[in-house]
CSV table of C-alpha atoms in Angstrom, one decimal:
chain,number,residue,atom,x,y,z
R,1090,MET,CA,-203.8,57.3,121.4
R,1091,THR,CA,-201.6,58.9,118.7
R,1092,ALA,CA,-198.8,56.9,117.2
R,1093,LYS,CA,-195.4,57.8,118.7
R,1094,THR,CA,-192.8,59.3,116.5
R,1095,LYS,CA,-189.6,57.4,115.7
R,1096,TYR,CA,-186.5,59.3,116.6
R,1097,LEU,CA,-182.7,59.0,116.5
R,1098,ALA,CA,-180.6,60.6,119.2
R,1099,LEU,CA,-177.0,61.3,118.3
R,1100,LEU,CA,-175.0,61.8,121.5
R,1101,ARG,CA,-171.9,64.0,121.2
R,1102,GLY,CA,-168.9,63.7,123.6
R,1103,ILE,CA,-169.4,60.2,125.0
R,1104,ASN,CA,-167.1,57.2,124.8
R,1105,VAL,CA,-164.4,59.2,123.1
R,1106,GLY,CA,-160.8,58.7,124.0
R,1107,GLY,CA,-161.7,56.9,127.2
R,1108,LYS,CA,-163.6,59.9,128.5
R,1109,ASN,CA,-167.3,60.3,129.4
R,1110,LYS,CA,-167.9,56.5,129.5
R,1111,VAL,CA,-171.5,55.5,129.0
R,1112,PRO,CA,-172.3,51.8,128.6
R,1113,MET,CA,-174.9,51.2,126.0
R,1114,ALA,CA,-177.0,49.0,128.3
R,1115,GLY,CA,-177.0,51.8,130.8
R,1116,LEU,CA,-177.9,54.4,128.2
R,1117,LYS,CA,-180.8,52.2,127.0
R,1118,GLY,CA,-182.0,51.8,130.6
R,1119,MET,CA,-181.8,55.5,131.2
R,1120,LEU,CA,-183.8,56.3,128.1
R,1121,GLU,CA,-186.5,53.8,129.1
R,1122,ASP,CA,-186.5,55.4,132.6
R,1123,ILE,CA,-187.4,58.8,131.1
R,1124,GLY,CA,-190.4,57.3,129.3
R,1125,LEU,CA,-189.1,56.5,125.8
R,1126,THR,CA,-190.2,53.3,124.2
R,1127,GLU,CA,-188.8,50.7,121.7
R,1128,VAL,CA,-185.3,51.9,122.7
R,1129,SER,CA,-182.3,50.4,121.0
R,1130,THR,CA,-178.7,51.5,120.6
R,1131,TYR,CA,-176.0,51.1,117.9
R,1132,ILE,CA,-172.3,51.0,118.6
R,1133,GLN,CA,-170.5,52.8,121.4
R,1134,SER,CA,-170.3,56.2,119.7
R,1135,GLY,CA,-173.7,57.3,121.1
R,1136,ASN,CA,-176.6,56.4,118.8
R,1137,ALA,CA,-180.0,55.6,120.2
R,1138,MET,CA,-183.3,55.0,118.5
R,1139,PHE,CA,-186.7,55.2,120.3
R,1140,ARG,CA,-190.3,56.3,120.1
R,1141,SER,CA,-191.9,59.3,121.9
R,1142,ASN,CA,-194.8,61.7,121.6
R,1143,LEU,CA,-192.5,64.6,122.7
R,1144,ALA,CA,-190.9,67.1,120.4
R,1145,ALA,CA,-187.3,66.6,119.3
R,1146,GLY,CA,-186.0,69.7,121.1
R,1147,THR,CA,-187.7,68.7,124.3
R,1148,LEU,CA,-186.3,65.2,124.0
R,1149,ALA,CA,-182.7,66.5,123.4
R,1150,ARG,CA,-182.8,68.7,126.5
R,1151,ARG,CA,-184.2,66.0,128.6
R,1152,ILE,CA,-181.7,63.4,127.4
R,1153,GLU,CA,-178.8,65.8,127.9
R,1154,GLN,CA,-179.8,66.7,131.5
R,1155,THR,CA,-180.5,63.1,132.5
R,1156,LEU,CA,-177.3,61.8,130.8
R,1157,THR,CA,-174.9,64.2,132.5
R,1158,THR,CA,-176.4,63.5,135.9
R,1159,ALA,CA,-176.9,59.7,135.6
R,1160,PHE,CA,-173.4,59.1,134.4
R,1161,ARG,CA,-171.5,62.0,135.9
R,1162,LEU,CA,-170.3,63.3,132.6
R,1163,ASP,CA,-168.5,66.5,131.7
R,1164,ASP,CA,-171.5,68.5,130.5
R,1165,GLU,CA,-169.3,70.9,128.5
R,1166,LEU,CA,-168.6,68.1,126.1
R,1167,VAL,CA,-172.0,66.4,126.0
R,1168,LYS,CA,-174.7,67.5,123.6
R,1169,VAL,CA,-177.6,65.6,122.0
R,1170,LEU,CA,-179.3,66.0,118.6
R,1171,VAL,CA,-182.6,64.3,118.1
R,1172,VAL,CA,-183.9,63.8,114.6
R,1173,ARG,CA,-186.8,62.1,112.9
R,1174,ARG,CA,-186.3,59.3,110.4
R,1175,GLY,CA,-187.4,61.7,107.6
R,1176,GLU,CA,-184.7,64.2,108.6
R,1177,LEU,CA,-182.0,61.5,108.5
R,1178,GLN,CA,-183.4,60.3,105.2
R,1179,ALA,CA,-183.0,63.9,103.8
R,1180,VAL,CA,-179.3,64.0,104.9
R,1181,ILE,CA,-178.7,60.9,102.8
R,1182,ASP,CA,-180.9,61.9,99.9
R,1183,ASN,CA,-179.4,65.4,99.7
R,1184,ARG,CA,-175.7,64.3,99.8
R,1185,PRO,CA,-173.4,65.7,97.2
R,1186,GLU,CA,-173.2,63.7,94.0
R,1187,GLY,CA,-170.9,60.7,94.5
R,1188,PHE,CA,-170.4,61.4,98.2
R,1189,GLY,CA,-169.8,58.1,100.0
R,1190,ASP,CA,-169.8,56.0,96.9
R,1191,GLN,CA,-166.1,55.1,97.0
R,1192,PRO,CA,-165.4,54.0,100.6
R,1193,ASP,CA,-162.1,52.3,99.5
R,1194,ARG,CA,-160.8,55.6,98.2
R,1195,TYR,CA,-162.4,58.2,100.5
R,1196,HIS,CA,-163.3,58.4,104.1
R,1197,SER,CA,-166.7,60.2,104.2
R,1198,ASP,CA,-168.4,61.7,107.3
R,1199,ALA,CA,-171.7,63.4,108.1
R,1200,ILE,CA,-171.0,66.1,110.6
R,1201,PHE,CA,-174.3,66.9,112.2
R,1202,LEU,CA,-174.9,70.4,113.5
R,1203,ILE,CA,-176.5,71.0,116.9
R,1204,ASP,CA,-178.1,74.4,117.5
R,1205,ILE,CA,-175.7,76.2,115.2
R,1206,ASP,CA,-176.1,77.9,111.8
R,1207,ARG,CA,-174.8,75.9,108.9
R,1208,ASP,CA,-172.9,78.8,107.3
R,1209,GLU,CA,-171.3,79.8,110.6
R,1210,ALA,CA,-170.2,76.1,111.1
R,1211,PHE,CA,-169.0,75.7,107.5
R,1212,ALA,CA,-166.7,78.7,107.8
R,1213,VAL,CA,-164.4,76.9,110.3
R,1214,PHE,CA,-163.6,74.2,107.7
R,1215,LYS,CA,-160.4,74.8,105.8
R,1216,PRO,CA,-160.0,71.9,103.5
R,1217,ARG,CA,-156.6,70.9,102.2
R,1218,GLU,CA,-156.5,71.0,98.4
R,1219,GLY,CA,-156.3,67.5,96.9
R,1220,VAL,CA,-157.0,65.8,100.3
R,1221,ASP,CA,-160.3,67.2,101.8
R,1222,LYS,CA,-163.6,68.2,100.4
R,1223,VAL,CA,-166.5,69.7,102.3
R,1224,TRP,CA,-170.0,70.6,101.3
R,1225,PRO,CA,-172.7,72.4,103.4
R,1226,GLY,CA,-176.0,70.6,103.8
R,1227,ASN,CA,-179.2,71.2,105.7
R,1228,GLY,CA,-178.2,70.6,109.4
R,1229,VAL,CA,-175.1,68.8,108.3
R,1230,ILE,CA,-171.6,69.3,106.8
R,1231,TYR,CA,-170.5,66.6,104.4
R,1232,SER,CA,-166.8,65.9,104.7
R,1233,GLN,CA,-164.7,63.6,102.6
R,1234,ARG,CA,-160.9,62.8,102.9
R,1235,LEU,CA,-158.7,60.9,100.5
R,1236,SER,CA,-158.0,57.8,102.5
R,1237,ALA,CA,-154.3,57.5,101.3
R,1238,GLU,CA,-153.7,61.1,102.6
R,1239,ARG,CA,-155.8,61.1,105.8
R,1240,THR,CA,-152.8,62.1,107.9
R,1241,ARG,CA,-152.6,65.3,105.9
R,1242,SER,CA,-156.3,66.1,106.3
R,1243,ARG,CA,-157.3,69.4,108.0
R,1244,LEU,CA,-160.5,68.0,109.3
R,1245,SER,CA,-158.9,67.6,112.8
R,1246,SER,CA,-158.3,71.4,112.9
R,1247,ILE,CA,-162.0,72.0,113.5
R,1248,VAL,CA,-161.5,70.5,117.0
R,1249,ALA,CA,-159.7,73.8,118.0
R,1250,SER,CA,-162.8,75.8,117.1
R,1251,PRO,CA,-165.3,76.6,119.9
R,1252,LEU,CA,-168.0,75.7,117.3
R,1253,TYR,CA,-166.8,72.1,117.4
R,1254,LYS,CA,-168.9,71.7,120.6
R,1255,SER,CA,-171.9,72.0,118.4
R,1256,MET,CA,-171.0,69.2,116.0
R,1257,THR,CA,-171.2,65.5,116.2
R,1258,ILE,CA,-169.5,63.3,113.5
R,1259,ARG,CA,-170.7,60.0,112.1
R,1260,SER,CA,-169.0,58.0,109.4
R,1261,TRP,CA,-171.1,57.8,106.3
R,1262,GLN,CA,-171.3,54.0,106.7
R,1263,THR,CA,-172.7,54.5,110.2
R,1264,THR,CA,-175.1,57.2,109.0
R,1265,LEU,CA,-176.5,54.7,106.4
R,1266,LYS,CA,-176.7,51.9,108.9
R,1267,LEU,CA,-178.7,54.2,111.3
R,1268,LEU,CA,-181.2,54.9,108.7
R,1269,GLU,CA,-181.5,51.2,107.9
R,1270,LEU,CA,-182.0,50.4,111.6
R,1271,MET,CA,-184.7,53.1,111.9
R,1272,ALA,CA,-186.5,51.6,108.9
R,1273,GLU,CA,-186.5,48.1,110.5
R,1274,LYS,CA,-188.2,49.1,113.7
């Protein structure tokens, strides 16, 4: 029997603003029910780690379909991105120089792209000079906001774009923690 691949699923559109509520214990059980092993979750924003022999794309579709049925969610909002540990490691290793290094001064996010071209996604970002900085990455947009000026940030303007449905945001600290958790298992 071949060793199963370790994956991270990033769920978009759950447990946000009191909508699309999914308890993490229920999510864990659902993932186990569809045949995933060594399942664990991290915080309420929709992060699950597991092992499987299936391909990432197959897993993402299966999780999306089962999730929206099992929890009666608005499937217009819910999307799933499944990545291998090495892909998450590359997001961290390929960050812009200094990105995430000053958490007391800047709020930094990794905006993961789901079935969307990086350049197309990057075009919707309109950073405010002196407040926001954004950089394109491989399957991710790196976004940084000056913490003292967060209310002036234009990051929230991407919500109005139809492309926003193909993005899921994780704070840089959460992104680092997810990689640490994947390494532990």
